[in-house]
Short mmCIF file of C-alpha atoms and ligand atoms in Angstrom, two decimals:
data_model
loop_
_atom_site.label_atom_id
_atom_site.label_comp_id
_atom_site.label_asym_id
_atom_site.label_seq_id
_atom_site.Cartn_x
_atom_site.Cartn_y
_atom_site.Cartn_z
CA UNK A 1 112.38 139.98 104.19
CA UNK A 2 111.42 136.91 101.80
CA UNK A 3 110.08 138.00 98.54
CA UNK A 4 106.54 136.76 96.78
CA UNK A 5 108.38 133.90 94.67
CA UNK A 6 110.30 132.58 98.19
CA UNK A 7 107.06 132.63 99.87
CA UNK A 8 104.98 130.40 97.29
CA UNK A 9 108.33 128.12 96.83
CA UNK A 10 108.03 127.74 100.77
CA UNK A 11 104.27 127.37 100.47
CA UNK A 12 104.66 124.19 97.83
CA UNK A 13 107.72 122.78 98.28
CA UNK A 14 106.77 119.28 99.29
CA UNK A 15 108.15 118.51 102.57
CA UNK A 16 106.83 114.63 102.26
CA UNK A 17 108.67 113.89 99.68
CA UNK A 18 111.66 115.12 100.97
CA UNK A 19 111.19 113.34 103.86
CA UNK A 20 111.27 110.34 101.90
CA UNK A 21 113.98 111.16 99.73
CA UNK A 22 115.82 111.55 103.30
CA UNK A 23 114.57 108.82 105.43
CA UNK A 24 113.06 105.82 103.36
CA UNK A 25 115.51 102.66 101.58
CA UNK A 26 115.62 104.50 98.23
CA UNK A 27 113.58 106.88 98.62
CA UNK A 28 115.26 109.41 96.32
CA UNK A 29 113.53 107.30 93.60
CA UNK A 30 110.68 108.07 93.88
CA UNK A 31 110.26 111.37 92.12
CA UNK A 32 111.46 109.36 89.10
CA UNK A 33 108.19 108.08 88.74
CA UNK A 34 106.43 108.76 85.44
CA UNK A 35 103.32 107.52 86.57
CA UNK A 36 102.68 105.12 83.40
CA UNK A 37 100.97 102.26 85.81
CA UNK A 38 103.05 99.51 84.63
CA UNK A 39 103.81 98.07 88.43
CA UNK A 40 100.22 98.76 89.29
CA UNK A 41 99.15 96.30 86.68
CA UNK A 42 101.86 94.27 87.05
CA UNK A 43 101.93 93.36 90.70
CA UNK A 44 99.82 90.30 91.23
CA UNK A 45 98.57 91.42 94.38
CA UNK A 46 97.84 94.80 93.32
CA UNK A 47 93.68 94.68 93.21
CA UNK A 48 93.68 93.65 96.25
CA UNK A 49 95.69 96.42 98.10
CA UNK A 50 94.35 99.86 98.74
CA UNK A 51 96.81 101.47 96.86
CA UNK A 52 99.26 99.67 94.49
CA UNK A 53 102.79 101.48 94.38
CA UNK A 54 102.07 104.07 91.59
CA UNK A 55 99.38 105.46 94.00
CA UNK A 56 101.71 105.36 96.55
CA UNK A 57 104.54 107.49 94.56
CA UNK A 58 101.50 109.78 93.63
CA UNK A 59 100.43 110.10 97.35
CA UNK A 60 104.32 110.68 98.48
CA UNK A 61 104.47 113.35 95.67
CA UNK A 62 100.92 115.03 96.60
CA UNK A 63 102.22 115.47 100.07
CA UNK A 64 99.45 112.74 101.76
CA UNK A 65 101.72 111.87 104.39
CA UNK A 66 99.45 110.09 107.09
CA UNK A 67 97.57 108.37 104.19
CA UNK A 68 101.02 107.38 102.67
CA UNK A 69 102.53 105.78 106.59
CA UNK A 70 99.47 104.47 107.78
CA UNK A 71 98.15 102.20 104.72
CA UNK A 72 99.28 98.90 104.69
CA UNK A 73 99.92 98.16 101.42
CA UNK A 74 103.09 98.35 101.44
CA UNK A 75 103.24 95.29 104.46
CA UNK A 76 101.35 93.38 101.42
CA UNK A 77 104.34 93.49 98.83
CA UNK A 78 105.72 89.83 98.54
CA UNK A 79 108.94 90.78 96.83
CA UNK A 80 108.03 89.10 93.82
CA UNK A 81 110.26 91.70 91.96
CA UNK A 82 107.46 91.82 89.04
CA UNK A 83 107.31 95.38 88.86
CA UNK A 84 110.95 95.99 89.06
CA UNK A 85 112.12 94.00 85.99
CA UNK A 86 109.02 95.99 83.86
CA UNK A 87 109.21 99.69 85.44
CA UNK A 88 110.88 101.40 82.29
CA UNK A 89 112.31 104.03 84.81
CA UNK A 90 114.13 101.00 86.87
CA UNK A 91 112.73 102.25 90.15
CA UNK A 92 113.64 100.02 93.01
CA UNK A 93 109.91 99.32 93.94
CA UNK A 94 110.06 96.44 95.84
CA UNK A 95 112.54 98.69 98.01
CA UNK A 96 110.63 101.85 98.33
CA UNK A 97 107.47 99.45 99.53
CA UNK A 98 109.37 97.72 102.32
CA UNK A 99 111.18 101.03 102.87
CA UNK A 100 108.25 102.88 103.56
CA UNK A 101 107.09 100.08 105.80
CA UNK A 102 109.66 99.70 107.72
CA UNK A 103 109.77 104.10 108.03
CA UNK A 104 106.29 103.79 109.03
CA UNK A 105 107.14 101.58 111.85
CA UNK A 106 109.74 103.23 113.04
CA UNK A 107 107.97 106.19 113.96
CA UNK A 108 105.16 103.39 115.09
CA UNK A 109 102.47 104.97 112.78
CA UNK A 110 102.05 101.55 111.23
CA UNK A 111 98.88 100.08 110.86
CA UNK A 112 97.17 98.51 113.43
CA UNK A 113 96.74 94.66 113.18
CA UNK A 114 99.01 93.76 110.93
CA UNK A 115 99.30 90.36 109.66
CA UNK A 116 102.61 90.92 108.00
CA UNK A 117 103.82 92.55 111.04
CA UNK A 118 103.19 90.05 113.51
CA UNK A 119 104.28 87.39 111.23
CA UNK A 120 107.63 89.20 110.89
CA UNK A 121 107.98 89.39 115.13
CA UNK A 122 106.92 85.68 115.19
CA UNK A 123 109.46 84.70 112.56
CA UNK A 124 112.26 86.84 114.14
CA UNK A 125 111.83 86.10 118.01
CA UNK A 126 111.45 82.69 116.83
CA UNK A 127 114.66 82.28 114.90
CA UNK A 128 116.46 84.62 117.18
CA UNK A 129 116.04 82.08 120.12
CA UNK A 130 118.50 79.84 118.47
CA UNK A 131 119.81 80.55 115.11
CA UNK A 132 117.64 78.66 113.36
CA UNK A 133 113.76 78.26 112.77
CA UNK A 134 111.95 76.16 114.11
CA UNK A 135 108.67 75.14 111.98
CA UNK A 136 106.97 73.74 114.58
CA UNK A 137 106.67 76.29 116.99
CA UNK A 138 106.16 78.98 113.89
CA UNK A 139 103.43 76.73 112.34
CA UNK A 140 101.52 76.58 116.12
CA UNK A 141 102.57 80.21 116.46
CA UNK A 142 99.91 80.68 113.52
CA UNK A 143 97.57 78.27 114.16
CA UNK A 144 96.99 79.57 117.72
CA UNK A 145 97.07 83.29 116.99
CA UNK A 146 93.25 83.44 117.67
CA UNK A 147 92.97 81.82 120.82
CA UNK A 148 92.48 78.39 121.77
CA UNK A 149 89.93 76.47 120.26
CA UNK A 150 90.55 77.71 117.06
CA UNK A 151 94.16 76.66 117.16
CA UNK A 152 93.14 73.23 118.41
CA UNK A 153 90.86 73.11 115.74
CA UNK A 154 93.29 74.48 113.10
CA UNK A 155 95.96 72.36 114.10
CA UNK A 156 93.69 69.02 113.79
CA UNK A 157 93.11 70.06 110.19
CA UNK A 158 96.91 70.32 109.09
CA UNK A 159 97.85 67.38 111.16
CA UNK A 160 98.22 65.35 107.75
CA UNK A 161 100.25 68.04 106.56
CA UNK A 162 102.65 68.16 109.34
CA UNK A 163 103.28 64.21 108.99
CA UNK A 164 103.97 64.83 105.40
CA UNK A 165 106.77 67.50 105.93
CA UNK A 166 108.02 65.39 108.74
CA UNK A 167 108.73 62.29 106.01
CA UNK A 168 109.41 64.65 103.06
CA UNK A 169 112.30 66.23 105.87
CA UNK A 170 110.85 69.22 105.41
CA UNK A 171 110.26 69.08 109.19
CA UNK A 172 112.25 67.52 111.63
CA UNK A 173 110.85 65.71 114.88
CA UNK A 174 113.91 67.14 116.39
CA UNK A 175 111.69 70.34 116.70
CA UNK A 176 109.00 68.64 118.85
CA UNK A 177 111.91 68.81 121.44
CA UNK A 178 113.42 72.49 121.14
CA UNK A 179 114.89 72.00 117.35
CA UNK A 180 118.60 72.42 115.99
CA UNK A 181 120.50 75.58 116.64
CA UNK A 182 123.33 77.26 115.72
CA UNK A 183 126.62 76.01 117.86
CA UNK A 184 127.69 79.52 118.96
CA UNK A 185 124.03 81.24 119.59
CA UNK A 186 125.37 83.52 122.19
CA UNK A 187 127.64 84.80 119.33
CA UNK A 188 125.57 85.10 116.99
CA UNK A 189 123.02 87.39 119.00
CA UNK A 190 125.99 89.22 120.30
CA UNK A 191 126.79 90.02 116.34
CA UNK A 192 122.89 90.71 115.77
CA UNK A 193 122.76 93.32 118.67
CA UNK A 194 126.23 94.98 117.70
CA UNK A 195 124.42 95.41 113.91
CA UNK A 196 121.27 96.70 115.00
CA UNK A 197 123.45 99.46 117.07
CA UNK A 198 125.26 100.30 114.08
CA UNK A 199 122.14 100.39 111.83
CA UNK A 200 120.15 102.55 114.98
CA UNK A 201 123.17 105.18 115.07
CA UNK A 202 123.31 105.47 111.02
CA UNK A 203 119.62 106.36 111.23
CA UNK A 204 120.03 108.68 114.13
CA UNK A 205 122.50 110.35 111.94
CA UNK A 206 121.44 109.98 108.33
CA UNK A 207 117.81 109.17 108.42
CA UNK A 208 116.71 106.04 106.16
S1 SF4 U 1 106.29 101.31 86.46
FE1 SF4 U 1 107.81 102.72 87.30
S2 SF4 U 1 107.45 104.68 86.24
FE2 SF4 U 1 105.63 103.41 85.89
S3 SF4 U 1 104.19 103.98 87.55
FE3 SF4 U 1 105.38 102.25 88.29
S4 SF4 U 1 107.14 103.15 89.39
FE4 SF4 U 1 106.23 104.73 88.12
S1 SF4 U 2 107.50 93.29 94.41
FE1 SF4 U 2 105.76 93.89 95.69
S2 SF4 U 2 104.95 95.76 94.72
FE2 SF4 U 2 106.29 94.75 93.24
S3 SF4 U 2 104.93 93.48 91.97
FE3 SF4 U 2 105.70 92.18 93.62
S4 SF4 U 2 104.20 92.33 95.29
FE4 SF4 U 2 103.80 94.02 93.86
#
């Protein structure tokens, strides 16, 4: 029989954060957090999120699991790195975010309508097709993500810009006909499948 003490242990032993600490890029980090709100005010994106990453460590820590995997803040972190060179615990921040992100997706409890998700399957189909991106079909990708007309009409307006990359080289016409690849594509998707089995079984038996 348990005693009193095992029981309340049981009762508020935070199975979140273990979860994260088991399952999430660096995740054992996160109780580390002193709460002092240095990244908060450092990241320049911060204001605008729901909750900037000291929330989030606070959340993980108060248990607020479904508030933690469904926000998308952590989709919004640009890795700017800003609040890892000023944390004075050193917490891998820019980690944890994309760690939690990417956790988030895998058990598909992501947010809904994601811009940085869909930019991230447009960016990786894209490049996947042969080695290399192409920026035409990613900018059109983009510009006709809302249907039609408003790609038409979006398109029109960065025409200018287009021609510019084109004679800057930033852009080359090559990729109004299919773009450059790689020489060995087939290879190289044989050697992306062969890591993404490696990486799936590592999860299946480690978690994170
Ligand atoms: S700067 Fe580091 S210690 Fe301070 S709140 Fe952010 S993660 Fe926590
Ligand atoms: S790395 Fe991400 S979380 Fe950190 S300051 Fe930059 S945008 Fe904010």
């Amino acid at each position: 029989m348990m005693s009193i003490n095992t029981v309340m242990v049981e009762k508020y032993r935070n199975n979140f954060l273990r979860e994260v600490e088991a399952n999430v890029e660096e995740g054992e980090w996160v109780k580390m957090c002193m709460q002092c709100g240095v990244c908060a005010g450092s990241c320049p994106l911060g204001d605008a999120w729901e909750h900037p990453p000291q929330e989030i460590f606070m959340m993980i820590r108060a248990g607020k699991r479904e508030d933690v995997l469904t926000s998308d803040s952590m989709w919004m972190c640009t890795s700017c790195y800003n609040c890892i060179v000023r944390c004075p615990r050193e917490l891998p921040i820019t980690h944890i975010m994309h760690g939690l992100a990417h956790y988030a997706r895998r058990l598909g409890i992501q947010p809904k309508n994601n811009p940085t998700q869909w930019f991230c399957d447009v960016f990786w189909n894209n490049m996947m097709k042969k080695g290399r991106v192409n920026e035409l079909k990613l900018g059109l990708s983009l510009y006709f993500k809302n249907g039609f007309l408003s790609g038409i009409k979006e398109s029109l307006k960065n025409a200018g810009l287009g021609l510019n990359m084109v004679k800057a080289r930033r852009m080359s016409p090559m990729d109004f006909f299919g773009g450059h690849g790689v020489k060995d594509i087939s290879g190289l998707q044989k050697m992306i499948k062969k890591a993404q089995e490696l990486e799936a079984d590592r999860i299946d038996r480690h978690g994170g």
